[in-house]
C-alpha cells in the first residue's frame, strides 16, 4: 500500500459516514478539549455507534490541527478533515484487510514530520486487525515520534489486544438506549437454552421459514446487548448472569463471533446457517471456559 494508495483508501472510506458531531456524546467532546494541550499518543474510542466513533475521531483530528482554541469546523483544515483528504490524516478501515506490510508502510510515513501540526492514524473497527498487524502497530507505539497520534475505534476494548489497550487512553461513548425487539422472545429463549445446554435449537432451524433475516439480526443484537451487560457486571437475565462469570478472553471470542455473524447476515448469507454456526460457537466458548 503506497502513500498514493493510502490517499485513495482514505477517499473511499470517506463514504463510510457523513460528518456530524454526535450531540449525545458531549462528554467525549469536552474531554477532547481538555486533552488538547497534552494529547495522548494513542486513544481508544469504544461504545456508541460506528458512525459516532468515526465522527468523533475526525473531530479529534480537528482538535489537534485547527488554529482555533476549539475546532471551528469551517476552515480549510477542518473541511479537509471532514472530507478525509487532510494530508496528515491516515484512515484505515479494518473491515477490509489490513496486513503487516500496510502497518509497516505507515511506520515509514510516520518517520517523517507531519505537514501541518499533528498527524493522526485512525483505525476503524480495529478489533478486526490480525495479531501480526496489531503487534506491528504496537511497535510503532513503542517508538513514538513527535506529532504522530493513533486513535483506535472499537465497540468494546475487550476485543483489542490487551497490550494495545494498556498503551492507550480509553474513552467510552454513551451507549444508545436499547429497545428489545418485538416478537422474537420464543426464538431468543430457544437460542439461549442451546448456549447453556447444547440442546433444542437445530430442530427449529431445520424448518424452512423459522428465521427471517431481520429476526436473525435481532437475535444477534440481543446477544450483543447481553454481552455488554455482562461486561458491566449486570446480571439481570439468565444469559448476562452466565456470561458475567466468563473471563475477558472468552468475552473477546464471543464479541468477534457476534460481529462475524452480523457481517454474514449483511452479506445475505442464509440466516439459519449463520445462527446455527453462531449458536455452536457460543456454546463451545462457554463450555471451554467451564472446563478450564
CSV table of C-alpha atoms in Angstrom, one decimal, residues 24-247:
chain,number,residue,atom,x,y,z
A,24,UNK,CA,-25.4,12.9,22.8
A,25,UNK,CA,-21.6,12.5,23.2
A,26,UNK,CA,-20.9,16.0,24.6
A,27,UNK,CA,-18.9,14.4,27.5
A,28,UNK,CA,-16.4,13.0,25.0
A,29,UNK,CA,-16.2,16.2,23.0
A,30,UNK,CA,-15.4,18.2,26.2
A,31,UNK,CA,-12.8,15.6,27.2
A,32,UNK,CA,-11.1,16.1,23.8
A,33,UNK,CA,-10.8,19.8,24.5
A,34,UNK,CA,-9.2,19.1,27.9
A,35,UNK,CA,-6.7,16.7,26.3
A,36,UNK,CA,-5.6,19.1,23.6
A,37,UNK,CA,-2.6,20.6,25.4
A,38,UNK,CA,-1.2,17.2,26.4
A,39,UNK,CA,-2.6,14.7,23.9
A,40,UNK,CA,-2.0,11.0,24.4
A,41,UNK,CA,-0.2,9.3,21.6
A,42,UNK,CA,-2.9,6.6,21.4
A,43,UNK,CA,-6.6,6.9,22.1
A,44,UNK,CA,-9.2,4.1,22.1
A,45,UNK,CA,-12.8,5.1,21.5
A,46,UNK,CA,-15.2,2.4,22.5
A,47,UNK,CA,-19.0,2.2,22.7
A,48,UNK,CA,-21.7,4.1,20.8
A,49,UNK,CA,-22.4,3.5,17.1
A,50,UNK,CA,-19.8,3.1,14.4
A,51,UNK,CA,-20.7,6.5,12.8
A,52,UNK,CA,-20.4,8.3,16.1
A,53,UNK,CA,-16.9,6.8,16.7
A,54,UNK,CA,-15.8,7.8,13.2
A,55,UNK,CA,-17.1,11.4,13.5
A,56,UNK,CA,-15.6,11.8,17.0
A,57,UNK,CA,-12.3,10.5,15.7
A,58,UNK,CA,-12.4,13.1,12.9
A,59,UNK,CA,-13.2,15.8,15.4
A,60,UNK,CA,-10.2,14.7,17.4
A,61,UNK,CA,-8.0,15.3,14.3
A,62,UNK,CA,-9.6,18.8,14.1
A,63,UNK,CA,-8.8,19.4,17.8
A,64,UNK,CA,-5.1,18.6,17.1
A,65,UNK,CA,-4.9,20.7,14.0
A,66,UNK,CA,-7.4,23.6,13.8
A,67,UNK,CA,-5.9,27.0,14.6
A,68,UNK,CA,-8.8,27.9,16.9
A,69,UNK,CA,-8.8,27.0,20.6
A,70,UNK,CA,-11.8,24.8,19.8
A,71,UNK,CA,-12.3,23.4,16.2
A,72,UNK,CA,-14.3,25.8,14.1
A,73,UNK,CA,-15.4,23.0,11.7
A,74,UNK,CA,-15.3,25.6,8.9
A,75,UNK,CA,-11.7,26.5,8.0
A,76,UNK,CA,-9.8,24.8,5.2
A,77,UNK,CA,-8.1,22.4,7.7
A,78,UNK,CA,-11.4,21.3,9.3
A,79,UNK,CA,-13.1,21.0,5.9
A,80,UNK,CA,-10.3,18.7,4.6
A,81,UNK,CA,-10.5,16.6,7.7
A,82,UNK,CA,-14.3,16.2,7.4
A,83,UNK,CA,-13.8,15.1,3.8
A,84,UNK,CA,-10.9,12.8,4.9
A,85,UNK,CA,-8.5,14.4,2.4
A,86,UNK,CA,-6.3,16.1,5.0
A,87,UNK,CA,-2.6,15.2,4.3
A,88,UNK,CA,-1.9,14.4,8.0
A,89,UNK,CA,-4.9,12.0,8.3
A,90,UNK,CA,-4.5,8.3,7.6
A,91,UNK,CA,-7.8,6.5,7.8
A,92,UNK,CA,-7.8,2.7,7.7
A,93,UNK,CA,-10.9,0.6,7.7
A,94,UNK,CA,-10.2,-2.8,9.4
A,95,UNK,CA,-13.5,-4.2,7.9
A,96,UNK,CA,-11.2,-4.6,4.9
A,97,UNK,CA,-7.9,-6.3,5.0
A,98,UNK,CA,-5.0,-4.6,6.9
A,99,UNK,CA,-1.8,-6.5,6.7
A,100,UNK,CA,1.5,-6.2,8.4
A,101,UNK,CA,3.0,-4.6,5.3
A,102,UNK,CA,0.3,-1.8,5.5
A,103,UNK,CA,1.3,-1.1,9.1
A,104,UNK,CA,5.0,-1.1,8.2
A,105,UNK,CA,4.3,1.3,5.4
A,106,UNK,CA,2.5,3.6,7.8
A,107,UNK,CA,5.6,3.5,10.0
A,108,UNK,CA,7.6,4.8,7.1
A,109,UNK,CA,5.2,7.7,6.7
A,110,UNK,CA,5.4,8.3,10.5
A,111,UNK,CA,9.1,8.6,10.3
A,112,UNK,CA,8.7,12.0,8.6
A,113,UNK,CA,7.4,15.1,10.3
A,114,UNK,CA,3.7,15.9,9.8
A,115,UNK,CA,2.9,18.5,7.1
A,116,UNK,CA,0.7,20.5,9.5
A,117,UNK,CA,0.7,20.3,13.3
A,118,UNK,CA,-0.2,16.7,14.1
A,119,UNK,CA,-0.6,13.5,12.0
A,120,UNK,CA,-3.3,11.1,13.2
A,121,UNK,CA,-3.8,7.5,12.2
A,122,UNK,CA,-7.5,6.4,12.6
A,123,UNK,CA,-8.2,2.6,12.5
A,124,UNK,CA,-11.9,1.9,12.2
A,125,UNK,CA,-13.2,-1.4,13.6
A,126,UNK,CA,-9.7,-2.0,15.0
A,127,UNK,CA,-10.9,-5.3,16.6
A,128,UNK,CA,-10.6,-6.9,13.2
A,129,UNK,CA,-6.9,-6.4,12.6
A,130,UNK,CA,-4.8,-9.6,12.8
A,131,UNK,CA,-2.5,-10.3,15.7
A,132,UNK,CA,0.5,-9.8,13.4
A,133,UNK,CA,-0.7,-6.4,12.4
A,134,UNK,CA,-1.6,-5.5,15.9
A,135,UNK,CA,1.9,-6.3,17.1
A,136,UNK,CA,3.4,-4.3,14.2
A,137,UNK,CA,1.2,-1.4,15.3
A,138,UNK,CA,2.3,-1.8,18.9
A,139,UNK,CA,5.9,-1.5,17.8
A,140,UNK,CA,5.0,1.9,16.2
A,141,UNK,CA,3.5,3.0,19.5
A,142,UNK,CA,6.7,1.9,21.4
A,143,UNK,CA,8.8,4.2,19.2
A,144,UNK,CA,6.8,7.4,19.2
A,145,UNK,CA,7.9,10.4,17.2
A,146,UNK,CA,6.6,13.9,18.0
A,147,UNK,CA,3.4,14.9,16.2
A,148,UNK,CA,2.1,11.3,15.5
A,149,UNK,CA,-1.0,10.0,17.1
A,150,UNK,CA,-3.3,6.9,16.9
A,151,UNK,CA,-7.0,6.5,17.5
A,152,UNK,CA,-8.5,3.0,17.6
A,153,UNK,CA,-12.2,2.7,17.1
A,154,UNK,CA,-13.9,-0.4,18.6
A,155,UNK,CA,-17.3,-1.4,20.0
A,156,UNK,CA,-15.6,-2.7,23.2
A,157,UNK,CA,-12.0,-2.5,24.4
A,158,UNK,CA,-12.0,-6.2,25.3
A,159,UNK,CA,-11.9,-7.1,21.6
A,160,UNK,CA,-8.4,-5.5,21.3
A,161,UNK,CA,-5.1,-7.0,22.3
A,162,UNK,CA,-4.5,-6.0,26.0
A,163,UNK,CA,-1.1,-4.5,25.1
A,164,UNK,CA,-2.8,-2.1,22.7
A,165,UNK,CA,-5.3,-1.1,25.4
A,166,UNK,CA,-2.7,-0.7,28.0
A,167,UNK,CA,-0.7,1.8,25.9
A,168,UNK,CA,-3.8,3.9,25.1
A,169,UNK,CA,-6.1,6.4,26.8
A,170,UNK,CA,-9.6,4.9,26.7
A,171,UNK,CA,-12.8,6.9,26.3
A,172,UNK,CA,-16.2,5.2,26.4
A,173,UNK,CA,-19.1,6.7,24.4
A,174,UNK,CA,-22.6,6.7,25.8
A,175,UNK,CA,-24.4,3.6,24.7
A,176,UNK,CA,-27.7,4.0,22.9
A,177,UNK,CA,-30.9,3.2,24.8
A,178,UNK,CA,-31.7,-0.4,23.9
A,179,UNK,CA,-35.3,-1.4,22.9
A,180,UNK,CA,-35.8,-5.2,23.0
A,181,UNK,CA,-37.1,-6.3,19.6
A,182,UNK,CA,-40.7,-7.5,19.4
A,183,UNK,CA,-41.9,-11.0,18.5
A,184,UNK,CA,-38.6,-12.9,19.0
A,185,UNK,CA,-38.9,-14.0,22.6
A,186,UNK,CA,-39.7,-17.7,21.8
A,187,UNK,CA,-36.7,-17.8,19.4
A,188,UNK,CA,-34.5,-16.0,21.8
A,189,UNK,CA,-35.3,-18.4,24.6
A,190,UNK,CA,-34.5,-21.4,22.4
A,191,UNK,CA,-31.2,-19.7,21.3
A,192,UNK,CA,-30.2,-19.0,25.0
A,193,UNK,CA,-31.2,-22.6,26.0
A,194,UNK,CA,-28.9,-24.0,23.4
A,195,UNK,CA,-26.0,-21.8,24.5
A,196,UNK,CA,-26.5,-23.1,28.0
A,197,UNK,CA,-27.3,-26.8,27.3
A,198,UNK,CA,-26.3,-27.5,23.7
A,199,UNK,CA,-29.9,-28.8,23.0
A,200,UNK,CA,-33.1,-27.7,21.4
A,201,UNK,CA,-32.0,-25.5,18.5
A,202,UNK,CA,-31.3,-27.4,15.3
A,203,UNK,CA,-34.7,-29.0,15.0
A,204,UNK,CA,-36.1,-25.4,14.9
A,205,UNK,CA,-33.7,-24.1,12.3
A,206,UNK,CA,-34.4,-27.2,10.1
A,207,UNK,CA,-37.8,-25.6,9.5
A,208,UNK,CA,-37.7,-23.7,6.2
A,209,UNK,CA,-39.1,-20.4,7.4
A,210,UNK,CA,-38.2,-20.5,11.1
A,211,UNK,CA,-36.0,-17.3,10.9
A,212,UNK,CA,-36.2,-14.3,8.7
A,213,UNK,CA,-33.1,-12.2,8.0
A,214,UNK,CA,-34.4,-9.4,10.3
A,215,UNK,CA,-35.1,-11.8,13.1
A,216,UNK,CA,-31.6,-13.2,12.8
A,217,UNK,CA,-30.2,-9.7,13.0
A,218,UNK,CA,-32.3,-9.0,16.1
A,219,UNK,CA,-31.1,-12.2,17.8
A,220,UNK,CA,-27.5,-11.1,17.2
A,221,UNK,CA,-28.3,-7.6,18.5
A,222,UNK,CA,-29.8,-9.0,21.7
A,223,UNK,CA,-26.8,-11.2,22.2
A,224,UNK,CA,-24.5,-8.2,21.8
A,225,UNK,CA,-26.6,-6.3,24.4
A,226,UNK,CA,-26.4,-9.2,26.8
A,227,UNK,CA,-22.6,-9.3,26.4
A,228,UNK,CA,-22.4,-5.6,27.1
A,229,UNK,CA,-24.4,-6.1,30.3
A,230,UNK,CA,-22.1,-8.9,31.3
A,231,UNK,CA,-19.0,-6.7,30.9
A,232,UNK,CA,-20.7,-4.0,33.0
A,233,UNK,CA,-21.4,-6.5,35.8
A,234,UNK,CA,-25.1,-6.6,35.2
A,235,UNK,CA,-26.7,-10.0,35.9
A,236,UNK,CA,-30.4,-9.4,35.4
A,237,UNK,CA,-31.0,-12.1,32.9
A,238,UNK,CA,-30.0,-15.8,32.6
A,239,UNK,CA,-27.5,-15.1,29.8
A,240,UNK,CA,-25.9,-12.0,31.2
A,241,UNK,CA,-25.5,-13.7,34.6
A,242,UNK,CA,-23.9,-16.7,32.9
A,243,UNK,CA,-21.6,-14.6,30.7
A,244,UNK,CA,-20.6,-12.4,33.6
A,245,UNK,CA,-18.8,-15.4,35.1
A,246,UNK,CA,-16.6,-15.7,32.0
A,247,UNK,CA,-13.1,-14.2,31.6
